[in-house]
PDB file of C-alpha atoms in Angstrom:
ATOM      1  CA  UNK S 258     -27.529 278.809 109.891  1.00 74.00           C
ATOM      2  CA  UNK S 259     -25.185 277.822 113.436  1.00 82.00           C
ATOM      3  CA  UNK S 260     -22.163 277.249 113.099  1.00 91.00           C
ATOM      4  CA  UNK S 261     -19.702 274.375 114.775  1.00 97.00           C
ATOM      5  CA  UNK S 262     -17.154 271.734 114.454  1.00 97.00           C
ATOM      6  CA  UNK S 263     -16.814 268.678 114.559  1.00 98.00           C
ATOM      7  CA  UNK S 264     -15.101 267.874 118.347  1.00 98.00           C
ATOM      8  CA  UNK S 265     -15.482 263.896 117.496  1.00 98.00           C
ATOM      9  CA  UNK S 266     -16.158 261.173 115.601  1.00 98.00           C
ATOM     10  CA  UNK S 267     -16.610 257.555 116.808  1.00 98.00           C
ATOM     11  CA  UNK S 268     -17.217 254.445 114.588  1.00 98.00           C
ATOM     12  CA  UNK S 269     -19.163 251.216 116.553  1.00 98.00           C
ATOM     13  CA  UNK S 270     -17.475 248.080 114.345  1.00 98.00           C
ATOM     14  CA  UNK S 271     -19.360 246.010 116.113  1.00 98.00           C
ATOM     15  CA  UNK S 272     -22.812 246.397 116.867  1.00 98.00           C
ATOM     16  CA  UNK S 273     -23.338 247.446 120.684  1.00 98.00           C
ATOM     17  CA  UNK S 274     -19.803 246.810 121.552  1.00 98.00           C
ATOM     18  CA  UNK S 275     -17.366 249.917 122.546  1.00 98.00           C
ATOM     19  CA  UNK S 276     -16.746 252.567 120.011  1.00 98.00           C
ATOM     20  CA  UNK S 277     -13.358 253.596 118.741  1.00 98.00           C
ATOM     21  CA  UNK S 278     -12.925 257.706 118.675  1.00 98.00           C
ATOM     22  CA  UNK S 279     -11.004 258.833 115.530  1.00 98.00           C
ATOM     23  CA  UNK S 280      -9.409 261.813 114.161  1.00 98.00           C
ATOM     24  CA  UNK S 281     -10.802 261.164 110.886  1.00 97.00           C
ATOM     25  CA  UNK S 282     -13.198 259.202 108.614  1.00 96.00           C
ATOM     26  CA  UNK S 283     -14.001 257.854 105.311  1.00 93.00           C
ATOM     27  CA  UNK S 284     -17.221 258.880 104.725  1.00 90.00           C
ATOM     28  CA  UNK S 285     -20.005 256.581 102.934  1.00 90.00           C
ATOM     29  CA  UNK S 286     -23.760 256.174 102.027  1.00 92.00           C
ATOM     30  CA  UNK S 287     -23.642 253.187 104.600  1.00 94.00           C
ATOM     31  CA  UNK S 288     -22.136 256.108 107.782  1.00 95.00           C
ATOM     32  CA  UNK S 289     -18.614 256.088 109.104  1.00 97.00           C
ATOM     33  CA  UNK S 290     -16.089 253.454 107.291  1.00 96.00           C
ATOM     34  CA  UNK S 291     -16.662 250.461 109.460  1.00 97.00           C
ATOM     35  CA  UNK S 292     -19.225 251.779 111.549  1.00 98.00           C
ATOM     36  CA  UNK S 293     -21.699 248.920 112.666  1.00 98.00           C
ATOM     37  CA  UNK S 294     -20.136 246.368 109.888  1.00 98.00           C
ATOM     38  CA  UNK S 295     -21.080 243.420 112.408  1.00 98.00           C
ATOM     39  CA  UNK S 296     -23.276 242.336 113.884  1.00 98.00           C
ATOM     40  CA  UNK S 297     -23.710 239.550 117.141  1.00 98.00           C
ATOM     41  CA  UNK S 298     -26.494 237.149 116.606  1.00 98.00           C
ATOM     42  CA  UNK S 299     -28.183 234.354 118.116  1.00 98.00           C
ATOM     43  CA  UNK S 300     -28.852 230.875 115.998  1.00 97.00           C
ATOM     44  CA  UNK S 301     -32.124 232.236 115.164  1.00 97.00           C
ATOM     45  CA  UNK S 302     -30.512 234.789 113.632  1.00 97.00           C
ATOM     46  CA  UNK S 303     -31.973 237.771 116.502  1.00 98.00           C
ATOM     47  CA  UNK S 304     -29.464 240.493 117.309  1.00 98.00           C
ATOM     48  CA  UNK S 305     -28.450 240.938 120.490  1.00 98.00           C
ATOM     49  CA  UNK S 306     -27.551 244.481 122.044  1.00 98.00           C
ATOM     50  CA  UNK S 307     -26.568 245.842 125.421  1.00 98.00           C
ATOM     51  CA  UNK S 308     -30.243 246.169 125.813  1.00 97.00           C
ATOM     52  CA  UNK S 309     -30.518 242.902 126.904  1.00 96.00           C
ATOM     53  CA  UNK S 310     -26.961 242.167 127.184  1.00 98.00           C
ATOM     54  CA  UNK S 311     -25.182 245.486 128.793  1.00 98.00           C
ATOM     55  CA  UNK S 312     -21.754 243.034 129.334  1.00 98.00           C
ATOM     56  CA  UNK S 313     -21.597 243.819 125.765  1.00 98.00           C
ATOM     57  CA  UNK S 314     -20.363 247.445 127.018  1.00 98.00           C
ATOM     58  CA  UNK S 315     -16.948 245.972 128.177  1.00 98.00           C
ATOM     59  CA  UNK S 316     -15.875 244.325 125.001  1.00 98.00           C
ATOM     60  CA  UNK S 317     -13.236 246.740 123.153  1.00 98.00           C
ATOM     61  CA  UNK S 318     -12.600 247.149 119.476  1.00 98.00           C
ATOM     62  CA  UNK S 319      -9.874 248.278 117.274  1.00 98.00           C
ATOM     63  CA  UNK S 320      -9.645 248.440 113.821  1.00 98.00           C
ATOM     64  CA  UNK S 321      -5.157 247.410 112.272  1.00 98.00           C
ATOM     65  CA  UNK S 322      -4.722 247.782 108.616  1.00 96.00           C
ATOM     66  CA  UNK S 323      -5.912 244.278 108.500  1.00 97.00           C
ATOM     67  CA  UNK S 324      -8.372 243.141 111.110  1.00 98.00           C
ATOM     68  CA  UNK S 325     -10.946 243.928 113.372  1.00 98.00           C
ATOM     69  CA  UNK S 326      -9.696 242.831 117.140  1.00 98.00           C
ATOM     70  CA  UNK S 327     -11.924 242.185 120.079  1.00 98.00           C
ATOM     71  CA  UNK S 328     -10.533 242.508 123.551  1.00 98.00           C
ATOM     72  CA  UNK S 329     -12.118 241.607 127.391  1.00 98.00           C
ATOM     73  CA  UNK S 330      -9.980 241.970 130.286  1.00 95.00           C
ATOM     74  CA  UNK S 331     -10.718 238.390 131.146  1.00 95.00           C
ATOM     75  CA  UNK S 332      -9.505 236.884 127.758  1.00 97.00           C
ATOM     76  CA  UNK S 333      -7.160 236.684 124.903  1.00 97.00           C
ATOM     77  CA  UNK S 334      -8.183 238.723 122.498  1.00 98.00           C
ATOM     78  CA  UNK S 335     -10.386 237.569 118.793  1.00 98.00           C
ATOM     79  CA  UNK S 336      -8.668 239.065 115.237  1.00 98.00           C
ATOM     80  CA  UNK S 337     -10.858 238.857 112.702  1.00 97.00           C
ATOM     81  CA  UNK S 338      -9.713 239.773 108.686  1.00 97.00           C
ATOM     82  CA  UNK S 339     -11.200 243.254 107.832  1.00 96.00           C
ATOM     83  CA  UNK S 340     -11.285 241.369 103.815  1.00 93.00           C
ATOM     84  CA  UNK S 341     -11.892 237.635 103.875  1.00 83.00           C
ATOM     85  CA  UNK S 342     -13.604 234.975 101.822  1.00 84.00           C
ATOM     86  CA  UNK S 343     -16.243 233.783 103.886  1.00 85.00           C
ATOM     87  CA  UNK S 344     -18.708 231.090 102.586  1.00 83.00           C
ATOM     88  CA  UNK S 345     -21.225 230.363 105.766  1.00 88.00           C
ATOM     89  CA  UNK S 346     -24.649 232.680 104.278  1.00 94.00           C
ATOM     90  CA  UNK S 347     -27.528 232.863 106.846  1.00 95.00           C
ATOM     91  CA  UNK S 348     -29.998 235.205 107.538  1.00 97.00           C
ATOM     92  CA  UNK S 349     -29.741 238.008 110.495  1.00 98.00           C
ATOM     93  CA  UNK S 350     -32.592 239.855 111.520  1.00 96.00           C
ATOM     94  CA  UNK S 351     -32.204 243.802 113.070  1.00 96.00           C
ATOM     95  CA  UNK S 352     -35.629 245.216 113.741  1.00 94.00           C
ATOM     96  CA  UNK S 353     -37.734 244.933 110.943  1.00 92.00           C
ATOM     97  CA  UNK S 354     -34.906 244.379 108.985  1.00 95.00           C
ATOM     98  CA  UNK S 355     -34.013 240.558 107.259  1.00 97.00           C
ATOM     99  CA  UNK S 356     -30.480 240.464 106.047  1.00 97.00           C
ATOM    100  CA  UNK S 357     -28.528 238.590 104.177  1.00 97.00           C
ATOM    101  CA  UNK S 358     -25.343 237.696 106.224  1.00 97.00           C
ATOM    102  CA  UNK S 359     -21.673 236.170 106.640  1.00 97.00           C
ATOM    103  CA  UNK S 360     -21.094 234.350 109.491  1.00 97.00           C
ATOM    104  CA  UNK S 361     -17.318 234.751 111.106  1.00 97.00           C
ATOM    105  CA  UNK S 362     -17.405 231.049 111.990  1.00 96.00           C
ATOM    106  CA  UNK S 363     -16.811 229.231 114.946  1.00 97.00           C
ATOM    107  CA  UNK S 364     -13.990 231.590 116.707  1.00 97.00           C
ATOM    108  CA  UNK S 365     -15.569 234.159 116.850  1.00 98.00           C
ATOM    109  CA  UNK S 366     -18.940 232.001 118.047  1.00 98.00           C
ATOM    110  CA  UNK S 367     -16.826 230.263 120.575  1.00 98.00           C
ATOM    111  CA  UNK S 368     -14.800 233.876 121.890  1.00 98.00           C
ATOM    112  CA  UNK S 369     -18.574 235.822 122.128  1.00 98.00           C
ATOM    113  CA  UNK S 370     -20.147 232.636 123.992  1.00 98.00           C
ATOM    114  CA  UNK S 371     -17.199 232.988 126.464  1.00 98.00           C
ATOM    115  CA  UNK S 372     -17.318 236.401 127.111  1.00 98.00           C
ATOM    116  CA  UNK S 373     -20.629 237.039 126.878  1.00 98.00           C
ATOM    117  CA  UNK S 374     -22.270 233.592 127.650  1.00 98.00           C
ATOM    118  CA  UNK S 375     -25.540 231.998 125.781  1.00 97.00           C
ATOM    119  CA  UNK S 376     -28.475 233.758 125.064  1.00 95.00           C
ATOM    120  CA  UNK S 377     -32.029 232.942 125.020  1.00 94.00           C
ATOM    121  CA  UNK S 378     -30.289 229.203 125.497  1.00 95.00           C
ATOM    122  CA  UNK S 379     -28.746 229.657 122.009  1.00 97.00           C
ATOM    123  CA  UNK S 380     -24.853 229.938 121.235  1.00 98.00           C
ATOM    124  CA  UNK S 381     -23.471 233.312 119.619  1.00 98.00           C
ATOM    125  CA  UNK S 382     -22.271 234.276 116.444  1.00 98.00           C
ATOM    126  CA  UNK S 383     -20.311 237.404 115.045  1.00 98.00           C
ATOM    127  CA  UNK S 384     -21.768 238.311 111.293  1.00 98.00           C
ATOM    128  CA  UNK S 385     -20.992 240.807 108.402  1.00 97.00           C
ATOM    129  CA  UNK S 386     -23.186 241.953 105.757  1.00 96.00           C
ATOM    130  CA  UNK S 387     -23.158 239.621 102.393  1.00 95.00           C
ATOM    131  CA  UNK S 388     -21.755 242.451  99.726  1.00 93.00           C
ATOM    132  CA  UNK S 389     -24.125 241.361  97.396  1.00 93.00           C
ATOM    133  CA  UNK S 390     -27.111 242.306 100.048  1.00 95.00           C
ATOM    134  CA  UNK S 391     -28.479 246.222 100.592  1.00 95.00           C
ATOM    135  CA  UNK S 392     -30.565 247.101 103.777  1.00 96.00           C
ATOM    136  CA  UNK S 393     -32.421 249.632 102.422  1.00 94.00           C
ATOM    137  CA  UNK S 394     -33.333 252.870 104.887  1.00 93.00           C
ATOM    138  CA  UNK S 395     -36.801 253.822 105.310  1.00 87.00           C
ATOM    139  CA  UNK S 396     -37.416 256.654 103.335  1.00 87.00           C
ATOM    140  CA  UNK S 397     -40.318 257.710 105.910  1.00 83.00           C
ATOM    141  CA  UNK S 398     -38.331 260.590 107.405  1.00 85.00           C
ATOM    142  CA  UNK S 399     -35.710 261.287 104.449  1.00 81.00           C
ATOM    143  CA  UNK S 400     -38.238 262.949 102.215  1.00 77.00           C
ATOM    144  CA  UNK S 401     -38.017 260.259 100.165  1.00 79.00           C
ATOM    145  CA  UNK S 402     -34.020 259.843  99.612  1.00 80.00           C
ATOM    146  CA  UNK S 403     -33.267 256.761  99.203  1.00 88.00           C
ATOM    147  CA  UNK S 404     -29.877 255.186 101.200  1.00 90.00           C
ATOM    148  CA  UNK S 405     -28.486 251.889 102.444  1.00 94.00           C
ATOM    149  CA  UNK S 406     -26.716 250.909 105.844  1.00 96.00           C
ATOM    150  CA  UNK S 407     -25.082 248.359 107.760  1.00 97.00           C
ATOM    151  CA  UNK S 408     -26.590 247.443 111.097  1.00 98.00           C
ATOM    152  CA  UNK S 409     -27.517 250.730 112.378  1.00 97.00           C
ATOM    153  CA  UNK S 410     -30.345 250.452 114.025  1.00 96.00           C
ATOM    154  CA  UNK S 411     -32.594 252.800 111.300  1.00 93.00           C
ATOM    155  CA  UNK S 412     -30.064 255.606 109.625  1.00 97.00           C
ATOM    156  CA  UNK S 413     -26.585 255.378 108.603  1.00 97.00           C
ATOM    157  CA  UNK S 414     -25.378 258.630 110.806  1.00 98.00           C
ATOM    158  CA  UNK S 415     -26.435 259.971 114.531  1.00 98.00           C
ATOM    159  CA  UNK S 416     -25.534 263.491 114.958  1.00 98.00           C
ATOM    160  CA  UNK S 417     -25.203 264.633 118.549  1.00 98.00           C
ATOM    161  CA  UNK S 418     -24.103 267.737 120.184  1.00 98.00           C
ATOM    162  CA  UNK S 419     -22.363 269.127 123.183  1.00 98.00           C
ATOM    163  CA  UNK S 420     -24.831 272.217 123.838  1.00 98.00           C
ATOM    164  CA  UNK S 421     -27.392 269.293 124.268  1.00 98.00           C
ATOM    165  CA  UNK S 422     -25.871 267.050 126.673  1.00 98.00           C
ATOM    166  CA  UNK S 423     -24.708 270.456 128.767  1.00 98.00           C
ATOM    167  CA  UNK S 424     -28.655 271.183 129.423  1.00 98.00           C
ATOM    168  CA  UNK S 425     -29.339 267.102 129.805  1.00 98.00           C
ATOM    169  CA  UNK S 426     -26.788 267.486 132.374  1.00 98.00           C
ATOM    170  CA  UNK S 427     -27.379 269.982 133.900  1.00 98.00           C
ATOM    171  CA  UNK S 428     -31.103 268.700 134.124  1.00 98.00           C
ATOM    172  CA  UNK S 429     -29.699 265.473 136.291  1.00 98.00           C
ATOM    173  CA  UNK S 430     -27.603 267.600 138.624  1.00 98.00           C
ATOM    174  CA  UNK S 431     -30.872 269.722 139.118  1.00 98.00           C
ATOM    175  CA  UNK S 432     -32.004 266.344 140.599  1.00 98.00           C
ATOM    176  CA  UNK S 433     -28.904 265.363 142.409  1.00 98.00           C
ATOM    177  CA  UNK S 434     -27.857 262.791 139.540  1.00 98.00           C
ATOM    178  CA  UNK S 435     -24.697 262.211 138.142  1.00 97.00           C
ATOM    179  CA  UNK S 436     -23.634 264.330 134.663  1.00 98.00           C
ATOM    180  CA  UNK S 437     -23.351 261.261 131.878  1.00 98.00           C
ATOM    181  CA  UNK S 438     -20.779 261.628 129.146  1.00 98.00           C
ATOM    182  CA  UNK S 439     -21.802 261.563 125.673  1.00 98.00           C
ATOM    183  CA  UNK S 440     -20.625 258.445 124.887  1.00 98.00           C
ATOM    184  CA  UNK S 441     -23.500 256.938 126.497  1.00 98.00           C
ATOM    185  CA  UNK S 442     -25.568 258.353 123.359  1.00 98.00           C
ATOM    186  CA  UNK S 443     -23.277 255.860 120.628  1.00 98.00           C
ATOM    187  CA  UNK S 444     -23.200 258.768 118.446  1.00 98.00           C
ATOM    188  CA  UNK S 445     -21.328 258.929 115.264  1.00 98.00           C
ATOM    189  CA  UNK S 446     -20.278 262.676 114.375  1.00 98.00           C
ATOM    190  CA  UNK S 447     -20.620 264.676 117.527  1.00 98.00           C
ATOM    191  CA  UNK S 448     -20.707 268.715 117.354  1.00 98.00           C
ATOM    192  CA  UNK S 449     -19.642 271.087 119.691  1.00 98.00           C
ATOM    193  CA  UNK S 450     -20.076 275.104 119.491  1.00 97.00           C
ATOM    194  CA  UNK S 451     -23.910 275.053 118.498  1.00 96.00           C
ATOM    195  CA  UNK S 452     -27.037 276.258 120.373  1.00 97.00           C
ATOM    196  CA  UNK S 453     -28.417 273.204 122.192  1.00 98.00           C
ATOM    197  CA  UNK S 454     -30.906 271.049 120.198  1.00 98.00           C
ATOM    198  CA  UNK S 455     -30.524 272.662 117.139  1.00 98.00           C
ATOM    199  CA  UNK S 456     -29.916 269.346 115.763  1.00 98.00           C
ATOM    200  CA  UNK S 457     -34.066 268.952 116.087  1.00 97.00           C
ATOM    201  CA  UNK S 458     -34.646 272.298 114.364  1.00 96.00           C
ATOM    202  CA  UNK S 459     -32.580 272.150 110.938  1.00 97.00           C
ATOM    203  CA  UNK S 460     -32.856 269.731 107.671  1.00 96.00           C
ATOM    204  CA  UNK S 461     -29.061 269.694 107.011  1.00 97.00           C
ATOM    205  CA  UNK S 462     -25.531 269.494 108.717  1.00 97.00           C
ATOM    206  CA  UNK S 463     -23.517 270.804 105.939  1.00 96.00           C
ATOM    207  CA  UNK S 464     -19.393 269.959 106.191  1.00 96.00           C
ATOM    208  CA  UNK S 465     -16.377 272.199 105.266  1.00 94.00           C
ATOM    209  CA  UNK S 466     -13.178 270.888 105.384  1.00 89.00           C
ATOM    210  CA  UNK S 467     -10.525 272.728 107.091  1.00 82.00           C
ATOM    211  CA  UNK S 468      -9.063 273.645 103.445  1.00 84.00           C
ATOM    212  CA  UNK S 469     -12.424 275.753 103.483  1.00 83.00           C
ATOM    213  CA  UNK S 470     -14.006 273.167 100.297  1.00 80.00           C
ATOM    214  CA  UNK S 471     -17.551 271.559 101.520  1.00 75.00           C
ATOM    215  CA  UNK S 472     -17.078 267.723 102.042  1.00 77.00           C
ATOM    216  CA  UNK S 473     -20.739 266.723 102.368  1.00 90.00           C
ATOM    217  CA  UNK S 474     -24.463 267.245 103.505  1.00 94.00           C
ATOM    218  CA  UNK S 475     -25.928 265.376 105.709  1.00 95.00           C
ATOM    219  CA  UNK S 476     -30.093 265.573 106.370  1.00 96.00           C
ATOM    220  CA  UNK S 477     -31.452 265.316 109.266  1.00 97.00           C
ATOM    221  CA  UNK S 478     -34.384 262.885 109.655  1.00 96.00           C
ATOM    222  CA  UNK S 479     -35.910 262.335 113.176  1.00 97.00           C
ATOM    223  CA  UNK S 480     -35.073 262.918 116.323  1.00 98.00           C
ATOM    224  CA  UNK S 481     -32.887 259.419 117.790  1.00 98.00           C
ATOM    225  CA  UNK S 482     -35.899 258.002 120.814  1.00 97.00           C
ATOM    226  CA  UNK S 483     -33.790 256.309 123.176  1.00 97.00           C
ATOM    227  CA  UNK S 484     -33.676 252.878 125.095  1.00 96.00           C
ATOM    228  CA  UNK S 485     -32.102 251.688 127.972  1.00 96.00           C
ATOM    229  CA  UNK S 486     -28.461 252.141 126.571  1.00 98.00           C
ATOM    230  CA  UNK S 487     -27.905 255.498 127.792  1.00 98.00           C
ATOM    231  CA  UNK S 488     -28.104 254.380 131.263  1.00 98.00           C
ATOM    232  CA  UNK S 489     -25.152 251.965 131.129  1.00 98.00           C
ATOM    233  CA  UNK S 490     -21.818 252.978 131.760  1.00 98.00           C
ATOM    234  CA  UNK S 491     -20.014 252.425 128.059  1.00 98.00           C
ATOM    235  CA  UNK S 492     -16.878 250.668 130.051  1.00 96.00           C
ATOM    236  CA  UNK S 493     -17.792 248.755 132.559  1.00 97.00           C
ATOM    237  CA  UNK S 494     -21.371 247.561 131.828  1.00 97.00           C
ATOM    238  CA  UNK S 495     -23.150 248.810 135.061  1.00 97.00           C
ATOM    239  CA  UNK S 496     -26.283 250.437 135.358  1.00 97.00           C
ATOM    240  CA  UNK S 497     -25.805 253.215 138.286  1.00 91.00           C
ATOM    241  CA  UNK S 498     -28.440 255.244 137.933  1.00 95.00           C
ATOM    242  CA  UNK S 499     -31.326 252.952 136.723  1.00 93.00           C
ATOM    243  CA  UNK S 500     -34.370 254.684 134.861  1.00 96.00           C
ATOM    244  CA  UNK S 501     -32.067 257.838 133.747  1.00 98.00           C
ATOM    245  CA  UNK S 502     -31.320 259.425 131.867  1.00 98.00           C
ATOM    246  CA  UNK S 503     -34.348 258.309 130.052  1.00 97.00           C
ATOM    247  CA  UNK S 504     -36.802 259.291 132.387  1.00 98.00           C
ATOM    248  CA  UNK S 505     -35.439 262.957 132.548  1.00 98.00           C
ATOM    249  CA  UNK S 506     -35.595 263.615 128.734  1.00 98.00           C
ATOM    250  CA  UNK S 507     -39.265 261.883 128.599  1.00 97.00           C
ATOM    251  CA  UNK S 508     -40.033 264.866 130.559  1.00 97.00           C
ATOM    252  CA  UNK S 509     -38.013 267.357 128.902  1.00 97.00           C
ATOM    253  CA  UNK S 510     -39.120 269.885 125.873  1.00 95.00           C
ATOM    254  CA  UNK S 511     -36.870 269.983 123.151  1.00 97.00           C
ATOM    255  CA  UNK S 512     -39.144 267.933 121.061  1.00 96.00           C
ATOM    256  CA  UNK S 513     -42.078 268.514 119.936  1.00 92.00           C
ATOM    257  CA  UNK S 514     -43.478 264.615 120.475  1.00 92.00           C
ATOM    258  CA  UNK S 515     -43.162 263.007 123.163  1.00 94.00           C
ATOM    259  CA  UNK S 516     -40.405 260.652 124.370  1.00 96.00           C
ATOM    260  CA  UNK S 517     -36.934 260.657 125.564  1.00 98.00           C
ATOM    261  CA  UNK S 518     -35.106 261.663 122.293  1.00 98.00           C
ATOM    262  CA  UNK S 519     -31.418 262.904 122.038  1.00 98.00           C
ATOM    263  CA  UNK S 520     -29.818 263.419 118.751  1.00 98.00           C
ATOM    264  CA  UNK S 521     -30.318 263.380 115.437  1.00 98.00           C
ATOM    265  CA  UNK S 522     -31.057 260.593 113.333  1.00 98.00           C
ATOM    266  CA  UNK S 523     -29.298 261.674 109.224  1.00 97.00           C
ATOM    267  CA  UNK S 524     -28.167 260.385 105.965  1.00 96.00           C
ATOM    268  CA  UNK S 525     -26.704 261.033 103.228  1.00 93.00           C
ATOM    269  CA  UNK S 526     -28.074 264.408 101.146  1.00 92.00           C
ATOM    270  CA  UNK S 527     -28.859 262.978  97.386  1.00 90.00           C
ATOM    271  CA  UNK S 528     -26.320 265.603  96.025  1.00 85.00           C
ATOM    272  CA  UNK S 529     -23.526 264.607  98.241  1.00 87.00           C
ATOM    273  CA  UNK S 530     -23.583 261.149  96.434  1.00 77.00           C
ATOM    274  CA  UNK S 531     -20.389 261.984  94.703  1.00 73.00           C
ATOM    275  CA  UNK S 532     -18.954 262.831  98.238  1.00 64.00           C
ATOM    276  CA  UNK S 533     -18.586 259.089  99.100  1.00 65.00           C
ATOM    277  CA  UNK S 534     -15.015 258.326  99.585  1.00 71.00           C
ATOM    278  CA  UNK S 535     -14.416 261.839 100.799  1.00 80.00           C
ATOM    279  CA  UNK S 536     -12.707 262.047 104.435  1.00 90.00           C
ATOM    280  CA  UNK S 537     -14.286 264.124 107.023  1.00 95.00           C
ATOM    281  CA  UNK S 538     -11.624 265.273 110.316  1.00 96.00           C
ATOM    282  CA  UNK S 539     -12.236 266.150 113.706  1.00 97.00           C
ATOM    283  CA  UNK S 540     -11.992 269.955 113.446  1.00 96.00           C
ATOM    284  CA  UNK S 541     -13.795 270.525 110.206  1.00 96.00           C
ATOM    285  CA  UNK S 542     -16.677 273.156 110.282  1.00 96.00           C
ATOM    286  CA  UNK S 543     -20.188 272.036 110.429  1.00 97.00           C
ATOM    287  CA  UNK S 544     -23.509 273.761 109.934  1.00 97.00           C
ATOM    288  CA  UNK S 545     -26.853 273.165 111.114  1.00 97.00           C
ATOM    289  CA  UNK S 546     -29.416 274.994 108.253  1.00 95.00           C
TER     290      UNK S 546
END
């Protein structure tokens, strides 16, 4: 067992946009409250991330009481009603992944084509999840516990942690590269005061509020295998380094496979279910067993 806290956590509203850092969370089977509840899409219905589209990086997000605001230096910004009664169904596809969606109509289409400009010669649209729709997660690595979640890319929670990025970093200056910040790993709950990678070596993160009661268990499923998005700068969109940090982890240790992996990703443990609707808090303890 290593102990830790929790130094942040970070919800992504939007698929691939900027994250918003919080100093607490409503936790659910689906990750963070809000995390990755839209989605951008083409007409075809194709997602569309900073992998192909790293302007995505400079769009900023916020979360009011009631809406979800966009905002580029360049233009007013988009509010969009957290609760509304939308009526436009299509269907969205995220990796192997068809979903049944809500489109955010043609504001939101118009704002994303302006900012962000066509793609693949097709206009843009900003979608939700239909309520009455579950993506189910692949219960390959989850020894066969069962979860749902929003547009994630695979699993409802990424763990990362601080002892990690020190040795990534610390790799790159060995090269005369620049240090990254951990952002550039879109992680959800990030740890700090654990041996580095133990994240790779443990089943569960296990919570405990400050009050000393345990909020949750989280398991650990696979180790995250990372794209291009680590190598674009979460503000401004620019790729200054290109090739890294990806092609120093490829070439690191810390997994047993190969590939440039960092972080963990986790859902839900089955008896946490009644945890849903707990909060979690920036400063609770967290253990990696």
């Amino acid at each position: 067992m290593v102990s830790g806290v929790i130094s942040e956590l970070v919800i992504y509203p939007v698929k691939s946009l900027q994250g918003i850092n919080l100093t607490q969370s409503l936790l659910t089977e689906k990750g963070l409250q809000w995390d990755r509840h839209w989605m951008v899409v083409n007409e075809d219905g194709l997602f569309l991330t900073q992998r192909s589209c790293a302007k995505m990086a400079t769009i900023h997000t916020a979360i009011t009481e009631t809406h979800l605001v966009l905002t580029h230096p360049d233009h007013t910004p988009l509010e969009i009603a957290l609760n509304s009664d939308l009526t436009e169904h299509k269907t969205a596809t995220v990796w192997k992944s068809e979903c049944q969606v809500l489109d955010e109509g043609k504001k939101a289409s118009d704002w994303l084509v302006n900012v962000l400009g066509l793609w693949r010669g097709q206009t843009l649209s900003l979608v939700r999840m239909n309520p009455s729709f579950e993506r189910q997660v692949s219960v390959k690595h989850s020894q066969g516990n069962k979860n749902t979640t929003h547009f994630a890319d695979g699993y409802p929670f990424l763990l990362t942690n601080t002892a990690s990025l020190d040795v990534l970093n610390s790799q790159l200056l060995s090269q005369q590269l620049p240090a990254i910040p951990m952002n550039r790993f879109r992680g959800n709950i990030i740890i700090d005061g654990m041996t580095a990678f133990v994240e790779h070596q443990s089943s569960s993160l296990i919570i405990t509020g400050q009050d000393n009661r345990q909020t949750c268990v989280i398991d650990c499923c696979n180790p995250c295998e990372r794209c291009n998005v680590p190598g674009i700068d979460q503000l401004s969109g620019q790729v200054t380094t290109p090739q890294q940090p990806s092609k120093t982890l490829f070439n690191m240790t810390h997994v047993e496979q190969k590939g440039a992996f960092f972080g963990q990703n986790a859902v839900l443990a089955p008896n946490s279910k009644n945890a849903i609707g707990h909060m979690v808090y920036v400063g609770d303890k967290a253990e990696f067993v």
